[in-house]
Short mmCIF file of C-alpha atoms and ligand atoms in Angstrom, two decimals:
data_model
loop_
_atom_site.label_atom_id
_atom_site.label_comp_id
_atom_site.label_asym_id
_atom_site.label_seq_id
_atom_site.Cartn_x
_atom_site.Cartn_y
_atom_site.Cartn_z
CA MET A 1 88.63 135.73 141.68
CA LYS A 2 91.64 136.75 139.53
CA LEU A 3 95.06 138.24 140.10
CA TRP A 4 95.08 140.09 136.79
CA GLY A 5 91.75 141.94 136.25
CA GLY A 6 93.26 145.44 135.99
CA ARG A 7 93.81 145.87 132.26
CA PHE A 8 90.61 144.07 131.20
CA THR A 9 87.32 145.76 130.38
CA LYS A 10 85.18 142.66 130.00
CA GLU A 11 84.41 139.59 132.08
CA THR A 12 86.16 136.42 130.91
CA ASN A 13 83.96 134.04 128.96
CA GLU A 14 82.81 131.25 131.30
CA LEU A 15 84.17 128.52 129.00
CA VAL A 16 87.52 130.29 128.92
CA ASN A 17 87.59 130.35 132.70
CA ASN A 18 87.07 126.62 132.85
CA PHE A 19 89.50 125.88 130.04
CA ASN A 20 92.19 128.04 131.57
CA ALA A 21 91.85 127.05 135.21
CA SER A 22 94.14 124.51 136.81
CA ILE A 23 92.95 124.53 140.40
CA SER A 24 91.11 121.22 140.03
CA PHE A 25 94.49 119.51 139.76
CA ASP A 26 97.17 121.93 140.98
CA GLN A 27 95.52 122.03 144.43
CA LYS A 28 97.78 119.03 145.01
CA PHE A 29 100.50 121.69 145.46
CA TYR A 30 99.01 123.35 148.52
CA LYS A 31 101.85 122.28 150.81
CA GLN A 32 104.57 123.14 148.31
CA ASP A 33 102.94 126.49 147.61
CA VAL A 34 102.88 127.40 151.30
CA ARG A 35 106.44 126.20 151.78
CA GLY A 36 107.70 128.21 148.80
CA SER A 37 105.84 131.32 149.90
CA ILE A 38 107.19 131.08 153.45
CA ALA A 39 110.73 130.88 152.06
CA HIS A 40 110.05 133.83 149.75
CA ALA A 41 108.58 135.95 152.57
CA THR A 42 111.45 135.05 154.91
CA MET A 43 113.92 136.17 152.27
CA LEU A 44 111.97 139.36 151.47
CA ALA A 45 112.05 140.34 155.14
CA LYS A 46 115.75 139.45 155.57
CA ALA A 47 116.64 141.46 152.49
CA GLY A 48 114.65 144.43 153.83
CA ILE A 49 112.21 144.36 150.88
CA ILE A 50 109.32 143.99 153.33
CA SER A 51 109.43 144.69 157.06
CA GLU A 52 110.13 142.00 159.67
CA GLU A 53 106.60 142.49 160.98
CA GLU A 54 105.04 142.04 157.53
CA GLY A 55 107.17 138.93 157.02
CA LYS A 56 105.94 137.49 160.29
CA GLN A 57 102.31 138.25 159.52
CA ILE A 58 102.63 136.57 156.11
CA ILE A 59 104.28 133.47 157.55
CA ASP A 60 101.73 133.13 160.36
CA GLY A 61 98.92 133.63 157.84
CA LEU A 62 100.30 130.97 155.50
CA ASN A 63 100.76 128.52 158.37
CA SER A 64 97.18 129.07 159.50
CA ILE A 65 95.94 128.44 155.93
CA LEU A 66 97.93 125.19 155.83
CA GLU A 67 96.52 124.10 159.17
CA ASP A 68 92.97 124.85 158.08
CA ILE A 69 93.34 122.96 154.80
CA GLU A 70 94.75 119.96 156.63
CA SER A 71 92.01 119.94 159.25
CA GLY A 72 89.34 120.28 156.58
CA LYS A 73 88.23 123.69 157.86
CA LEU A 74 89.30 125.40 154.64
CA VAL A 75 88.21 123.73 151.42
CA ILE A 76 90.03 124.54 148.19
CA ASN A 77 87.30 125.41 145.71
CA ASP A 78 87.35 126.12 142.02
CA GLU A 79 86.23 129.74 142.19
CA TYR A 80 89.94 130.44 141.81
CA GLU A 81 92.08 130.00 138.71
CA ASP A 82 94.84 128.06 140.39
CA ILE A 83 96.27 127.16 143.78
CA HIS A 84 98.53 130.24 143.74
CA THR A 85 95.53 132.57 143.36
CA PHE A 86 93.63 130.68 146.04
CA MET A 87 96.49 131.03 148.51
CA GLU A 88 97.08 134.72 147.88
CA ALA A 89 93.39 135.59 148.09
CA ASN A 90 93.05 133.67 151.35
CA LEU A 91 96.12 135.27 152.80
CA ILE A 92 94.88 138.77 152.00
CA GLU A 93 91.51 137.89 153.52
CA ARG A 94 93.25 136.78 156.71
CA ILE A 95 95.98 139.39 157.21
CA GLY A 96 94.97 142.30 154.96
CA ASP A 97 97.57 144.63 153.44
CA ALA A 98 100.69 142.67 154.39
CA GLY A 99 99.31 139.76 152.32
CA LYS A 100 99.39 141.97 149.25
CA LYS A 101 103.18 142.21 149.54
CA LEU A 102 103.91 138.47 149.35
CA HIS A 103 104.08 138.46 145.57
CA THR A 104 106.78 141.17 145.47
CA GLY A 105 109.59 140.07 143.15
CA ARG A 106 107.77 136.90 142.20
CA SER A 107 105.67 135.70 139.26
CA ARG A 108 103.38 132.72 139.05
CA ASN A 109 105.84 131.45 136.45
CA ASP A 110 108.67 130.95 138.91
CA GLN A 111 106.14 130.06 141.61
CA VAL A 112 104.69 127.16 139.62
CA ALA A 113 108.16 126.12 138.47
CA LEU A 114 109.10 125.90 142.14
CA ASP A 115 105.95 124.06 143.24
CA MET A 116 106.29 121.48 140.48
CA ARG A 117 109.93 120.95 141.32
CA LEU A 118 109.28 120.59 145.04
CA TYR A 119 106.45 118.17 144.39
CA THR A 120 108.44 116.10 141.90
CA ARG A 121 111.49 116.06 144.15
CA ASP A 122 109.47 114.50 146.99
CA GLU A 123 107.93 112.00 144.63
CA VAL A 124 111.30 110.94 143.22
CA LEU A 125 112.22 109.96 146.78
CA ALA A 126 108.83 108.36 147.42
CA VAL A 127 109.15 106.13 144.34
CA ASP A 128 112.68 105.28 145.42
CA ASP A 129 111.36 104.18 148.83
CA GLU A 130 108.76 101.95 147.17
CA LEU A 131 111.44 100.38 144.99
CA LYS A 132 113.61 99.73 148.01
CA GLU A 133 110.75 97.87 149.69
CA LEU A 134 110.24 95.82 146.55
CA LEU A 135 113.95 94.98 146.48
CA ARG A 136 113.76 93.74 150.08
CA VAL A 137 111.05 91.26 149.10
CA ILE A 138 112.99 90.13 146.03
CA LEU A 139 116.12 89.62 148.12
CA ARG A 140 114.19 87.60 150.71
CA ILE A 141 112.94 85.31 147.93
CA MET A 142 116.46 85.03 146.52
CA LYS A 143 117.89 83.99 149.89
CA GLU A 144 115.28 81.29 150.32
CA ASN A 145 115.64 79.89 146.82
CA VAL A 146 119.34 79.50 146.08
CA ASP A 147 118.68 75.84 145.30
CA THR A 148 115.18 76.03 143.87
CA PHE A 149 115.80 74.85 140.33
CA MET A 150 113.85 76.10 137.34
CA PRO A 151 114.42 76.20 133.62
CA GLY A 152 116.01 79.34 132.21
CA PHE A 153 114.55 80.28 128.84
CA THR A 154 115.61 81.81 125.56
CA HIS A 155 112.92 82.35 122.90
CA LEU A 156 110.55 81.14 125.65
CA GLN A 157 112.06 77.68 125.02
CA LYS A 158 113.71 75.87 127.88
CA ALA A 159 117.44 76.51 127.60
CA GLN A 160 119.57 75.75 130.67
CA PRO A 161 118.70 75.21 134.31
CA VAL A 162 118.90 78.19 136.64
CA THR A 163 117.44 78.87 140.08
CA VAL A 164 114.65 81.06 141.36
CA ALA A 165 117.31 83.10 143.19
CA HIS A 166 119.11 83.68 139.91
CA HIS A 167 115.98 84.56 137.95
CA PHE A 168 114.77 86.98 140.62
CA GLY A 169 118.30 88.33 140.87
CA ALA A 170 117.94 89.60 137.31
CA TYR A 171 115.01 91.77 138.41
CA PHE A 172 116.96 92.87 141.46
CA GLU A 173 119.57 94.36 139.12
CA MET A 174 116.91 96.09 137.02
CA PHE A 175 115.23 97.77 139.97
CA LYS A 176 118.61 98.67 141.40
CA ARG A 177 119.40 100.53 138.17
CA ASP A 178 115.98 102.18 138.36
CA ARG A 179 116.87 103.49 141.79
CA SER A 180 120.17 104.88 140.60
CA ARG A 181 118.37 106.64 137.74
CA LEU A 182 116.09 108.32 140.29
CA ILE A 183 119.07 109.43 142.33
CA ASP A 184 120.68 110.93 139.20
CA ILE A 185 117.52 112.86 138.44
CA TYR A 186 117.36 114.15 141.99
CA GLU A 187 120.92 115.41 141.76
CA ARG A 188 120.31 117.24 138.49
CA MET A 189 116.95 118.76 139.38
CA ASN A 190 117.77 119.97 142.86
CA TYR A 191 118.27 123.66 142.02
CA CYS A 192 115.83 126.40 142.94
CA PRO A 193 114.03 128.39 140.22
CA LEU A 194 112.44 130.86 142.66
CA GLY A 195 113.58 134.41 141.94
CA ALA A 196 113.50 133.97 138.18
CA GLY A 197 110.35 136.11 138.13
CA ALA A 198 108.25 135.99 135.00
CA LEU A 199 111.32 135.29 132.84
CA ALA A 200 113.92 138.03 133.33
CA GLY A 201 114.56 138.08 137.06
CA THR A 202 113.53 141.11 139.06
CA THR A 203 114.65 144.58 140.05
CA TYR A 204 114.33 143.80 143.78
CA PRO A 205 117.53 142.70 145.51
CA LEU A 206 116.35 139.10 146.11
CA ASP A 207 118.70 136.74 147.91
CA ARG A 208 118.28 133.65 145.78
CA GLU A 209 120.95 131.74 147.66
CA LEU A 210 118.89 132.14 150.80
CA THR A 211 115.59 130.92 149.33
CA ALA A 212 117.40 127.99 147.73
CA SER A 213 118.88 126.93 151.03
CA LEU A 214 115.63 127.48 152.95
CA LEU A 215 114.01 125.05 150.53
CA ASP A 216 116.85 122.50 150.77
CA PHE A 217 118.10 122.97 147.23
CA TYR A 218 121.79 122.73 146.38
CA GLY A 219 121.59 126.31 145.10
CA PRO A 220 119.70 128.62 142.75
CA THR A 221 119.32 127.96 139.01
CA LEU A 222 121.54 130.10 136.80
CA ASN A 223 119.33 131.36 134.00
CA SER A 224 115.95 132.93 134.67
CA MET A 225 114.46 132.08 131.27
CA ASP A 226 115.47 128.45 131.60
CA SER A 227 114.24 128.39 135.20
CA VAL A 228 110.63 129.15 134.30
CA SER A 229 110.51 127.01 131.18
CA ASP A 230 112.54 123.95 132.13
CA ARG A 231 110.55 120.74 132.49
CA ASP A 232 113.47 118.41 131.68
CA TYR A 233 113.28 116.93 135.15
CA VAL A 234 109.64 115.99 134.56
CA ILE A 235 110.60 114.29 131.31
CA GLU A 236 113.51 112.50 132.95
CA PHE A 237 111.29 111.39 135.82
CA LEU A 238 108.57 110.11 133.48
CA SER A 239 111.24 108.33 131.48
CA ALA A 240 112.56 106.65 134.63
CA LEU A 241 108.98 105.77 135.65
CA SER A 242 108.40 104.29 132.19
CA THR A 243 111.49 102.13 132.57
CA ILE A 244 110.30 100.95 135.99
CA MET A 245 106.96 100.03 134.42
CA MET A 246 108.72 98.25 131.57
CA HIS A 247 110.55 96.12 134.15
CA LEU A 248 107.40 95.50 136.17
CA SER A 249 105.56 94.61 133.00
CA ARG A 250 108.15 92.03 131.94
CA PHE A 251 108.05 90.56 135.44
CA SER A 252 104.23 90.53 135.28
CA GLU A 253 104.36 88.68 131.99
CA GLU A 254 106.49 85.99 133.63
CA ILE A 255 104.17 85.76 136.64
CA ILE A 256 101.24 85.29 134.26
CA ILE A 257 103.06 82.56 132.34
CA TRP A 258 104.26 80.79 135.50
CA ASN A 259 100.75 80.94 136.92
CA SER A 260 99.14 79.46 133.79
CA ASN A 261 97.60 75.98 133.90
CA GLU A 262 100.28 74.73 131.54
CA TYR A 263 103.22 75.90 133.64
CA LYS A 264 101.93 75.83 137.22
CA PHE A 265 105.34 77.02 138.48
CA ILE A 266 103.73 79.25 141.09
CA GLU A 267 100.57 79.60 143.11
CA LEU A 268 99.40 83.15 143.66
CA ASP A 269 97.91 83.91 147.04
CA ASP A 270 94.11 84.12 147.10
CA ALA A 271 94.39 87.65 148.47
CA PHE A 272 96.29 88.71 145.35
CA SER A 273 94.19 87.05 142.64
CA THR A 274 90.63 87.30 141.43
CA GLY A 275 87.90 85.00 140.13
CA SER A 276 85.60 84.85 137.12
CA SER A 277 81.92 85.69 137.25
CA ILE A 278 81.01 82.66 135.14
CA MET A 279 83.84 80.12 135.38
CA PRO A 280 84.05 78.90 138.97
CA GLN A 281 87.42 77.18 138.50
CA LYS A 282 89.23 80.41 137.59
CA LYS A 283 91.87 82.12 139.67
CA ASN A 284 93.24 84.93 137.60
CA PRO A 285 96.50 86.90 137.86
CA ASP A 286 94.69 90.23 137.54
CA ILE A 287 97.26 92.23 139.49
CA ALA A 288 100.03 91.22 137.10
CA GLU A 289 97.81 91.87 134.10
CA LEU A 290 96.83 95.31 135.38
CA VAL A 291 100.44 96.25 136.05
CA ARG A 292 101.30 95.16 132.50
CA GLY A 293 98.34 97.14 131.20
CA LYS A 294 99.04 100.30 133.16
CA THR A 295 102.51 100.47 131.62
CA GLY A 296 100.85 101.96 128.55
CA ARG A 297 99.47 104.90 130.42
CA VAL A 298 102.80 105.79 131.98
CA TYR A 299 104.49 105.65 128.55
CA GLY A 300 101.60 107.84 127.36
CA ALA A 301 102.43 110.50 129.96
CA LEU A 302 106.05 110.56 128.77
CA MET A 303 105.05 110.88 125.12
CA SER A 304 102.56 113.58 126.03
CA ILE A 305 105.01 115.85 127.85
CA LEU A 306 107.75 115.32 125.26
CA THR A 307 105.31 116.38 122.57
CA THR A 308 103.99 119.32 124.59
CA MET A 309 107.47 120.70 125.18
CA LYS A 310 108.84 120.28 121.69
CA GLY A 311 107.36 123.42 120.16
CA ILE A 312 107.49 125.85 123.06
CA PRO A 313 109.58 128.99 122.49
CA LEU A 314 111.25 130.54 125.52
CA ALA A 315 110.13 131.31 128.09
CA TYR A 316 106.90 130.36 129.92
CA ASN A 317 103.89 129.42 127.78
CA LYS A 318 100.59 128.12 129.07
CA ASP A 319 101.13 124.80 127.29
CA MET A 320 103.29 123.93 130.25
CA GLN A 321 100.28 123.74 132.53
CA GLU A 322 99.72 120.40 130.74
CA ASP A 323 102.71 118.95 132.62
CA LYS A 324 100.69 118.26 135.74
CA GLU A 325 97.73 115.91 135.39
CA LEU A 326 99.60 113.25 133.44
CA THR A 327 102.61 113.45 135.70
CA PHE A 328 100.48 113.13 138.82
CA ASP A 329 98.66 110.19 137.31
CA ALA A 330 101.88 108.48 136.25
CA ILE A 331 103.43 108.90 139.70
CA ASP A 332 100.36 107.54 141.49
CA THR A 333 100.10 104.68 139.00
CA VAL A 334 103.73 103.64 139.43
CA LYS A 335 103.67 103.84 143.23
CA GLY A 336 100.46 101.79 143.30
CA CYS A 337 101.85 99.20 140.90
CA ILE A 338 105.11 98.74 142.83
CA SER A 339 103.29 98.32 146.08
CA LEU A 340 100.73 95.83 144.71
CA PHE A 341 103.43 93.91 142.89
CA LYS A 342 105.45 93.68 146.09
CA GLY A 343 102.46 92.20 147.95
CA MET A 344 101.87 89.71 145.16
CA LEU A 345 105.50 88.53 145.16
CA ASP A 346 105.67 88.40 148.92
CA THR A 347 102.77 85.94 149.12
CA LEU A 348 103.28 83.68 146.11
CA VAL A 349 104.36 80.07 146.56
CA PHE A 350 106.74 78.21 144.25
CA ASN A 351 105.83 74.78 143.02
CA LYS A 352 109.42 73.59 143.40
CA ALA A 353 108.96 69.97 142.36
CA ARG A 354 107.23 70.96 139.17
CA MET A 355 109.87 73.54 138.30
CA GLU A 356 112.66 70.99 138.71
CA GLU A 357 110.75 68.39 136.72
CA SER A 358 110.29 70.97 133.99
CA CYS A 359 114.08 71.41 133.76
CA LYS A 360 114.53 67.71 133.10
CA HIS A 361 111.82 67.42 130.52
CA GLY A 362 113.01 70.42 128.61
CA PHE A 363 116.50 68.93 128.05
CA THR A 364 117.99 71.90 129.88
CA ASN A 365 120.91 69.61 130.74
CA ALA A 366 121.71 68.85 127.08
CA THR A 367 124.62 71.34 127.01
CA ASP A 368 126.04 69.65 130.10
CA ALA A 369 125.78 66.24 128.43
CA ALA A 370 127.83 67.62 125.55
CA ASP A 371 130.35 69.14 128.00
CA TYR A 372 130.63 65.69 129.61
CA LEU A 373 131.71 64.20 126.28
CA VAL A 374 134.14 67.05 125.65
CA LYS A 375 135.79 66.35 129.01
CA LYS A 376 136.26 62.77 127.84
CA GLY A 377 138.07 63.95 124.72
CA VAL A 378 135.25 64.20 122.16
CA PRO A 379 135.49 67.41 120.06
CA PHE A 380 132.61 69.78 120.90
CA ARG A 381 131.02 69.78 117.44
CA GLU A 382 130.89 65.98 117.51
CA ALA A 383 129.54 65.99 121.07
CA HIS A 384 126.80 68.40 119.99
CA GLY A 385 125.76 65.89 117.30
CA ILE A 386 125.77 62.95 119.70
CA VAL A 387 123.60 64.78 122.24
CA GLY A 388 121.28 65.75 119.41
CA GLN A 389 120.77 62.03 118.78
CA LEU A 390 120.13 61.43 122.50
CA VAL A 391 117.48 64.15 122.49
CA LEU A 392 115.81 62.67 119.44
CA PHE A 393 115.77 59.26 121.13
CA CYS A 394 114.21 60.72 124.29
CA ILE A 395 111.58 62.71 122.40
CA ASP A 396 110.58 59.53 120.63
CA LYS A 397 110.26 57.66 123.94
CA GLY A 398 108.76 60.60 125.83
CA ILE A 399 111.49 60.47 128.49
CA ALA A 400 114.19 62.78 129.90
CA LEU A 401 117.95 62.34 129.40
CA ASP A 402 118.11 61.38 133.08
CA ASP A 403 115.78 58.42 132.41
CA MET A 404 117.78 56.74 129.63
CA SER A 405 119.53 53.47 130.45
CA LEU A 406 123.32 53.32 130.22
CA GLU A 407 122.90 50.67 127.56
CA ASP A 408 120.94 53.10 125.38
CA TYR A 409 123.55 55.80 126.02
CA LYS A 410 126.30 53.47 124.93
CA LYS A 411 124.43 52.56 121.76
CA ILE A 412 124.71 56.17 120.70
CA SER A 413 128.27 56.69 121.98
CA PRO A 414 130.52 54.18 123.78
CA VAL A 415 132.17 57.07 125.63
CA PHE A 416 129.26 57.28 128.12
CA GLU A 417 129.80 55.72 131.54
CA ASN A 418 127.76 55.52 134.71
CA ASP A 419 129.00 58.97 135.81
CA ILE A 420 126.83 60.58 133.10
CA TYR A 421 123.85 60.57 135.49
CA ASP A 422 125.62 62.71 138.03
CA ALA A 423 127.06 64.94 135.33
CA ILE A 424 123.64 65.83 133.98
CA SER A 425 121.67 66.00 137.22
CA ILE A 426 120.04 69.43 137.41
CA LYS A 427 121.81 70.05 140.68
CA THR A 428 125.22 69.40 139.12
CA CYS A 429 124.35 71.52 136.11
CA VAL A 430 123.56 74.50 138.33
CA ASN A 431 126.35 73.94 140.86
CA LYS A 432 128.94 73.87 138.11
CA ARG A 433 127.95 77.34 136.91
CA LEU A 434 130.31 79.21 139.14
CA THR A 435 131.30 82.33 137.24
CA LEU A 436 130.31 85.57 138.99
CA GLY A 437 126.73 86.36 138.00
CA ALA A 438 125.86 82.70 137.31
CA PRO A 439 123.33 80.62 139.28
CA GLY A 440 125.87 78.37 141.08
CA PRO A 441 125.05 78.59 144.81
CA ASP A 442 128.47 79.85 145.92
CA VAL A 443 128.57 82.83 143.58
CA MET A 444 124.84 83.38 144.10
CA LYS A 445 125.41 83.69 147.84
CA GLN A 446 128.22 86.18 147.18
CA VAL A 447 125.88 88.32 145.06
CA ILE A 448 123.13 88.08 147.67
CA GLU A 449 125.55 89.30 150.33
CA PHE A 450 126.63 92.17 148.08
CA ASN A 451 123.01 93.16 147.48
CA GLU A 452 122.20 92.88 151.17
CA ASN A 453 124.97 95.39 151.89
CA TYR A 454 123.66 97.60 149.13
CA LEU A 455 120.18 97.64 150.71
CA ASN A 456 121.69 98.45 154.09
CA THR A 457 123.64 101.40 152.74
CA ILE A 458 121.65 102.99 149.90
N1 LIG B 501 98.60 127.34 136.30
C1 LIG B 501 99.80 127.77 135.65
C2 LIG B 501 100.65 126.56 135.30
O1 LIG B 501 100.36 125.51 135.79
C3 LIG B 501 100.52 128.69 136.55
C4 LIG B 501 101.37 129.69 135.87
C5 LIG B 501 100.54 130.75 135.30
N2 LIG B 501 101.31 131.77 134.68
C6 LIG B 501 100.82 132.51 133.69
N3 LIG B 501 101.59 133.38 133.21
N4 LIG B 501 99.62 132.31 133.22
O2 LIG B 501 101.56 126.59 134.52
#
């Protein structure tokens, strides 16, 4: 069934029908399509373009279609080109002539622009909700691990001691920025394209302010050609989703490293890991690996839509139908990844003793040993050299700085006294880092409190 048979003298080639149709994927819009049509019909009746009675019949008809789809009584099938055709045909079947008036002053171009925008708008909020849940788990872990020491790395080499709270706090900031990106997108996209018609508006006296407000938009869009051909918000959303995946992927990479036999910093819960079909000893971090892997497909969706849009002259062109499948897939992928990742984090256990031991054996307190000398009057460059000699001595003996005898310290520099042990204890090293944003427990607690407030307000 088609909406446009009139000027054609031949049946469409069957392959063309299949190639052209979008109902297999745009049926996801059934709710948005009904909602948009109800707003349009309400406005048409208010503006006197159709009668009150016709408006009522249309709205009741649309609501009954929605009910029947949701109860499974009405199945969306691919006899129709797209969800818009399906809805209109069903409406006409149910209410007769009044149904034929619904499309007055409307084109599928502004209809699909509206449906896509309504769908995306809901999903922007849904992803934001998922991120908020993830942030709650991260904050819980931060609170419980203000004094769980671990090495901080640069170049994947142990650098200086930090805490689990501090390390997780870095991801808290990333996901917080991701949320604010989503909110920005929402603000920019929340204008209603309905009423743009095919591209040049319409000759009917539509009340676009009314439809915009019925659909909870801030207002109508201001250029009808842009309204039907704008997919910037899809690109921005896919870009934000790509950034979320980039963050999740980096975090996954760390989980995989921490979970490796060599590190053993964490133990993943059995419910969130998988085994090998041949190697009985294996417990693999598949969730983290899949999240890392799926990042590629979300980036792919972004590249795809950017490329699709780059050569499209104004206004609507059918290329734009390609915005849907990849966007749907990216949204579902990201929501799934956030939720799985949250479960994995929520159940993992830190091997605290091993993490602290790792700080010592990686000389993460070497900078603090140099600072100790500086406090006793040794110029920093000289102190750096002296600590270099200490490190060399320890590597040779296979010990940590903490394990050297005072006698050995003094052999390298007479400035060392018994207080060196306290000065380079991992605890002291972390506690002394008290600038805002550092891992020292006092400032860490301040940041945690700030972030707790943030989660309670935004
Ligand atoms: N299925 C189309 C899409 O997704 C709907 C708009 C069709 N408009 C048209 N002029 N062919 O973009």
